[in-house]
Every structure is written in structure tokens, then in C-alpha cells.
């Protein structure tokens, strides 16, 4: 089963890093979408949901303009058709308070930067389960 | 008097970020050296239980090498100015966040959007600024941390 992934980050370099890491990790990807903030991310999720394909996993930063990562996760939880989409937060802010707050808001996982490429792949496997392990090279 | 291990943690934070995400080793974290000429400098401010700012300054060649590593550019390809600024901003963001996470493990903090400074900008020279020079396997870098916890009167 090939993954459809959305990367939400205001830094193009970080979006490219995550995209490249996913592509090199051996995970089977059928589509990778990008958004520069939470509001754009919601728009992509709604569009893809309406088109019937949906998104399997979202990576998001916290510090972003317009709609930050916490607001993004909160809004997703308020959207019945989108709240089951797992969100993995990647951020430099690894304080316990921040991680606990994000978990309470509904984030499914957290990766603190800096992160090795293997960590991203491990987290994806943890969140999506072994169904996706079959898709690994 | 420095907060416990602030100088060590700053070098550790930079070393972890550079090693894990930029495939760059820090060969020596205690070099005393002059700031580079016409450097690429990024500034990140932070607020929370404590406040301050981090400057990271490096020669353009170092910034280009780090950018190429981070983006996985083909050998010999020179990154664009936009790519370099974007990556150096992200580097500043990660080093500052990583350092603060080591020190403020229970407290929330907010980082400003990183800002590339003009080449002529000078690093802060206040007393309450911690300076460290890093010798990298592909260049060098100077860190300057201005932090209210470095000020004994704060």
C-alpha cells in the first residue's frame, strides 16, 4: 500500500529534507503534497478528501505563520472527516510541556529536530503499523 | 557565572544538528578565532521562561557546503542564494531550539522567525554573550548566544 503524505512547514528547505528522507527511506509513496502553513494544509486535506483519495499521514512543524502547528492539529480534530488522519509533529521545541500539549490536542507522534532519517521512518512505522512494512523495500 | 553547562550544551546542540541533518562533523568546539569576513549570519530570538538571541555566523563557502549537504545537491552544484538563506535559517532555528530544549525541558518557549543579517553585521559583544567558534570538517562557524540567564544581574 503506497502512502499519500502531506508535509506542512513554512521552510521550503525543511519540506524538501522530509520529502527526500521519505523517498530514500524505502517507504512506498504514491504522492507527497506540501503546504506552507496550517491553513494551506487544511485546504490540501479537504481537497484530497473531496477527491476521494485522502491523505494517509501528515508531517507538520509548530512555528509557522498564518496558522501554526498547534492550531492546525486543533482544527483537524474539529473536522469530523479529517480527525482520523494521523499527524506527526517535527519541531525543534522538544520540551515536555510542548510534547504533552500536542498529544492532548490530538497529534499522534512527535519527532524533535535534529532527527536522523532513520527516526522519521521508525515513527512512520510506529504510527501506521506494520501494514506499511510490506511496502518497504 | 554561566548556567550549568550552557557553553557545553550550545556546542553539543550545534554538533548534533550539524551531524544528524547536515552530515558535518564538528572537529573542535573550543577554537578561539575571529569572526569570518563577509559572513553569512543568521539571528534567532527566543522568549519564554528566559529570553535572548542566538547569532550564527559562517563564511559563505561553509554556508554553501552545509546547504548542499542538507538538500542533497549533486556534487559540485552550487546552491542558489535563496536555497542558502533558507537552509541557514533552518540551521539557526534547529540549533537554538535544540539548545533551549536541553535547558528549558519543562518550559514552553517561542522562537522568532530566523533572519539573515547583512554581511557587515557584527556579532553581539555584550558581557552577557557566550561566544564559541566551531571548526567543522567543511569550514568554520561562530556562535554568539545572548541570554538573560548569562547576566548575573538578571
mmCIF file of N, CA, C and O in Angstrom, chain A residues 66-111:
data_model
loop_
_atom_site.group_PDB
_atom_site.id
_atom_site.type_symbol
_atom_site.label_atom_id
_atom_site.label_comp_id
_atom_site.label_asym_id
_atom_site.label_seq_id
_atom_site.Cartn_x
_atom_site.Cartn_y
_atom_site.Cartn_z
ATOM 1 N N UNK A 66 0.462 32.426 9.842
ATOM 2 C CA UNK A 66 -0.943 32.252 9.472
ATOM 3 C C UNK A 66 -1.654 31.261 10.404
ATOM 4 O O UNK A 66 -2.583 31.620 11.121
ATOM 5 N N UNK A 67 -1.281 30.013 10.361
ATOM 6 C CA UNK A 67 -1.848 29.006 11.276
ATOM 7 C C UNK A 67 -0.709 28.091 11.713
ATOM 8 O O UNK A 67 -0.120 27.380 10.900
ATOM 9 N N UNK A 68 -0.393 28.125 13.009
ATOM 10 C CA UNK A 68 0.742 27.321 13.483
ATOM 11 C C UNK A 68 0.355 25.855 13.685
ATOM 12 O O UNK A 68 -0.815 25.470 13.489
ATOM 13 N N UNK A 69 1.326 25.067 14.089
ATOM 14 C CA UNK A 69 1.095 23.630 14.182
ATOM 15 C C UNK A 69 0.056 23.237 15.214
ATOM 16 O O UNK A 69 -0.742 22.319 14.990
ATOM 17 N N UNK A 70 0.038 23.914 16.343
ATOM 18 C CA UNK A 70 -0.965 23.597 17.368
ATOM 19 C C UNK A 70 -2.369 23.931 16.875
ATOM 20 O O UNK A 70 -3.312 23.169 17.087
ATOM 21 N N UNK A 71 -2.499 25.078 16.224
ATOM 22 C CA UNK A 71 -3.818 25.462 15.691
ATOM 23 C C UNK A 71 -4.250 24.488 14.594
ATOM 24 O O UNK A 71 -5.439 24.139 14.485
ATOM 25 N N UNK A 72 -3.287 24.055 13.813
ATOM 26 C CA UNK A 72 -3.563 23.105 12.727
ATOM 27 C C UNK A 72 -4.096 21.788 13.285
ATOM 28 O O UNK A 72 -5.126 21.265 12.828
ATOM 29 N N UNK A 73 -3.399 21.243 14.298
ATOM 30 C CA UNK A 73 -3.836 19.978 14.892
ATOM 31 C C UNK A 73 -5.214 20.148 15.537
ATOM 32 O O UNK A 73 -6.099 19.291 15.407
ATOM 33 N N UNK A 74 -5.414 21.273 16.208
ATOM 34 C CA UNK A 74 -6.701 21.535 16.860
ATOM 35 C C UNK A 74 -7.828 21.577 15.836
ATOM 36 O O UNK A 74 -8.891 20.977 16.039
ATOM 37 N N UNK A 75 -7.590 22.268 14.732
ATOM 38 C CA UNK A 75 -8.650 22.377 13.720
ATOM 39 C C UNK A 75 -8.945 21.019 13.077
ATOM 40 O O UNK A 75 -10.110 20.713 12.794
ATOM 41 N N UNK A 76 -7.904 20.240 12.866
ATOM 42 C CA UNK A 76 -8.132 18.906 12.285
ATOM 43 C C UNK A 76 -9.050 18.081 13.185
ATOM 44 O O UNK A 76 -9.923 17.359 12.712
ATOM 45 N N UNK A 77 -8.835 18.186 14.485
ATOM 46 C CA UNK A 77 -9.654 17.410 15.425
ATOM 47 C C UNK A 77 -11.109 17.863 15.417
ATOM 48 O O UNK A 77 -11.996 17.120 15.816
ATOM 49 N N UNK A 78 -11.333 19.095 14.981
ATOM 50 C CA UNK A 78 -12.710 19.601 14.947
ATOM 51 C C UNK A 78 -13.423 19.239 13.648
ATOM 52 O O UNK A 78 -14.628 19.448 13.530
ATOM 53 N N UNK A 79 -12.674 18.720 12.692
ATOM 54 C CA UNK A 79 -13.262 18.340 11.402
ATOM 55 C C UNK A 79 -13.501 16.830 11.411
ATOM 56 O O UNK A 79 -12.537 16.058 11.357
ATOM 57 N N UNK A 80 -14.755 16.435 11.480
ATOM 58 C CA UNK A 80 -15.069 15.011 11.641
ATOM 59 C C UNK A 80 -14.446 14.151 10.544
ATOM 60 O O UNK A 80 -13.933 13.063 10.800
ATOM 61 N N UNK A 81 -14.445 14.674 9.323
ATOM 62 C CA UNK A 81 -13.959 13.855 8.203
ATOM 63 C C UNK A 81 -12.441 13.809 8.135
ATOM 64 O O UNK A 81 -11.881 13.041 7.364
ATOM 65 N N UNK A 82 -11.771 14.678 8.909
ATOM 66 C CA UNK A 82 -10.306 14.732 8.843
ATOM 67 C C UNK A 82 -9.607 14.295 10.122
ATOM 68 O O UNK A 82 -8.401 14.097 10.139
ATOM 69 N N UNK A 83 -10.367 14.128 11.199
ATOM 70 C CA UNK A 83 -9.709 13.940 12.500
ATOM 71 C C UNK A 83 -8.977 12.609 12.631
ATOM 72 O O UNK A 83 -8.142 12.455 13.509
ATOM 73 N N UNK A 84 -9.292 11.646 11.752
ATOM 74 C CA UNK A 84 -8.610 10.348 11.834
ATOM 75 C C UNK A 84 -7.266 10.348 11.105
ATOM 76 O O UNK A 84 -6.506 9.384 11.196
ATOM 77 N N UNK A 85 -6.984 11.418 10.392
ATOM 78 C CA UNK A 85 -5.692 11.473 9.680
ATOM 79 C C UNK A 85 -4.570 11.653 10.714
ATOM 80 O O UNK A 85 -4.572 12.623 11.472
ATOM 81 N N UNK A 86 -3.635 10.705 10.800
ATOM 82 C CA UNK A 86 -2.575 10.830 11.803
ATOM 83 C C UNK A 86 -1.616 11.972 11.508
ATOM 84 O O UNK A 86 -1.206 12.168 10.355
ATOM 85 N N UNK A 87 -1.285 12.733 12.543
ATOM 86 C CA UNK A 87 -0.378 13.875 12.406
ATOM 87 C C UNK A 87 0.895 13.607 13.207
ATOM 88 O O UNK A 87 0.841 13.257 14.382
ATOM 89 N N UNK A 88 2.015 13.778 12.547
ATOM 90 C CA UNK A 88 3.332 13.616 13.166
ATOM 91 C C UNK A 88 3.997 14.988 13.183
ATOM 92 O O UNK A 88 4.220 15.583 12.136
ATOM 93 N N UNK A 89 4.294 15.477 14.384
ATOM 94 C CA UNK A 89 4.890 16.809 14.520
ATOM 95 C C UNK A 89 6.417 16.699 14.479
ATOM 96 O O UNK A 89 6.993 15.844 15.157
ATOM 97 N N UNK A 90 7.048 17.535 13.673
ATOM 98 C CA UNK A 90 8.517 17.621 13.651
ATOM 99 C C UNK A 90 8.892 19.046 14.020
ATOM 100 O O UNK A 90 8.540 19.990 13.306
ATOM 101 N N UNK A 91 9.587 19.192 15.147
ATOM 102 C CA UNK A 91 9.907 20.542 15.603
ATOM 103 C C UNK A 91 11.179 20.562 16.428
ATOM 104 O O UNK A 91 11.618 19.538 16.951
ATOM 105 N N UNK A 92 11.740 21.758 16.549
ATOM 106 C CA UNK A 92 12.912 21.914 17.416
ATOM 107 C C UNK A 92 12.504 22.008 18.878
ATOM 108 O O UNK A 92 13.333 21.817 19.757
ATOM 109 N N UNK A 93 11.251 22.334 19.146
ATOM 110 C CA UNK A 93 10.797 22.514 20.522
ATOM 111 C C UNK A 93 10.438 21.151 21.100
ATOM 112 O O UNK A 93 9.355 20.635 20.866
ATOM 113 N N UNK A 94 11.357 20.591 21.869
ATOM 114 C CA UNK A 94 11.144 19.249 22.410
ATOM 115 C C UNK A 94 10.877 19.294 23.914
ATOM 116 O O UNK A 94 11.098 18.321 24.622
ATOM 117 N N UNK A 95 10.385 20.422 24.416
ATOM 118 C CA UNK A 95 10.101 20.486 25.851
ATOM 119 C C UNK A 95 8.945 19.546 26.188
ATOM 120 O O UNK A 95 8.036 19.329 25.376
ATOM 121 N N UNK A 96 8.986 18.997 27.393
ATOM 122 C CA UNK A 96 7.940 18.052 27.805
ATOM 123 C C UNK A 96 6.567 18.696 27.728
ATOM 124 O O UNK A 96 5.590 18.072 27.318
ATOM 125 N N UNK A 97 6.503 19.952 28.131
ATOM 126 C CA UNK A 97 5.219 20.657 28.125
ATOM 127 C C UNK A 97 4.644 20.723 26.716
ATOM 128 O O UNK A 97 3.454 20.502 26.502
ATOM 129 N N UNK A 98 5.490 21.033 25.755
ATOM 130 C CA UNK A 98 5.026 21.141 24.375
ATOM 131 C C UNK A 98 4.562 19.782 23.845
ATOM 132 O O UNK A 98 3.502 19.669 23.215
ATOM 133 N N UNK A 99 5.349 18.755 24.115
ATOM 134 C CA UNK A 99 5.010 17.422 23.603
ATOM 135 C C UNK A 99 3.687 16.940 24.214
ATOM 136 O O UNK A 99 2.817 16.417 23.511
ATOM 137 N N UNK A 100 3.521 17.148 25.519
ATOM 138 C CA UNK A 100 2.279 16.733 26.170
ATOM 139 C C UNK A 100 1.086 17.508 25.632
ATOM 140 O O UNK A 100 0.011 16.946 25.399
ATOM 141 N N UNK A 101 1.282 18.792 25.412
ATOM 142 C CA UNK A 101 0.182 19.606 24.901
ATOM 143 C C UNK A 101 -0.237 19.128 23.510
ATOM 144 O O UNK A 101 -1.431 19.015 23.216
ATOM 145 N N UNK A 102 0.750 18.848 22.663
ATOM 146 C CA UNK A 102 0.430 18.385 21.312
ATOM 147 C C UNK A 102 -0.291 17.045 21.344
ATOM 148 O O UNK A 102 -1.210 16.793 20.564
ATOM 149 N N UNK A 103 0.128 16.186 22.265
ATOM 150 C CA UNK A 103 -0.539 14.888 22.385
ATOM 151 C C UNK A 103 -2.002 15.085 22.808
ATOM 152 O O UNK A 103 -2.902 14.443 22.283
ATOM 153 N N UNK A 104 -2.213 15.983 23.761
ATOM 154 C CA UNK A 104 -3.579 16.271 24.209
ATOM 155 C C UNK A 104 -4.423 16.842 23.077
ATOM 156 O O UNK A 104 -5.621 16.564 22.979
ATOM 157 N N UNK A 105 -3.797 17.635 22.226
ATOM 158 C CA UNK A 105 -4.537 18.240 21.113
ATOM 159 C C UNK A 105 -4.906 17.213 20.050
ATOM 160 O O UNK A 105 -5.827 17.428 19.268
ATOM 161 N N UNK A 106 -4.155 16.110 20.005
ATOM 162 C CA UNK A 106 -4.501 15.073 19.044
ATOM 163 C C UNK A 106 -3.388 14.610 18.131
ATOM 164 O O UNK A 106 -3.615 13.770 17.257
ATOM 165 N N UNK A 107 -2.171 15.164 18.301
ATOM 166 C CA UNK A 107 -1.055 14.700 17.467
ATOM 167 C C UNK A 107 -0.737 13.249 17.832
ATOM 168 O O UNK A 107 -0.800 12.855 18.986
ATOM 169 N N UNK A 108 -0.384 12.473 16.831
ATOM 170 C CA UNK A 108 -0.132 11.041 17.064
ATOM 171 C C UNK A 108 1.319 10.742 17.371
ATOM 172 O O UNK A 108 1.647 9.680 17.898
ATOM 173 N N UNK A 109 2.217 11.658 17.019
ATOM 174 C CA UNK A 109 3.621 11.405 17.271
ATOM 175 C C UNK A 109 4.422 12.688 17.227
ATOM 176 O O UNK A 109 3.928 13.721 16.765
ATOM 177 N N UNK A 110 5.643 12.604 17.729
ATOM 178 C CA UNK A 110 6.476 13.787 17.808
ATOM 179 C C UNK A 110 7.925 13.409 17.499
ATOM 180 O O UNK A 110 8.443 12.439 18.035
ATOM 181 N N UNK A 111 8.545 14.174 16.645
ATOM 182 C CA UNK A 111 9.973 13.998 16.370
ATOM 183 C C UNK A 111 10.649 15.332 16.636
ATOM 184 O O UNK A 111 10.222 16.357 16.101
#
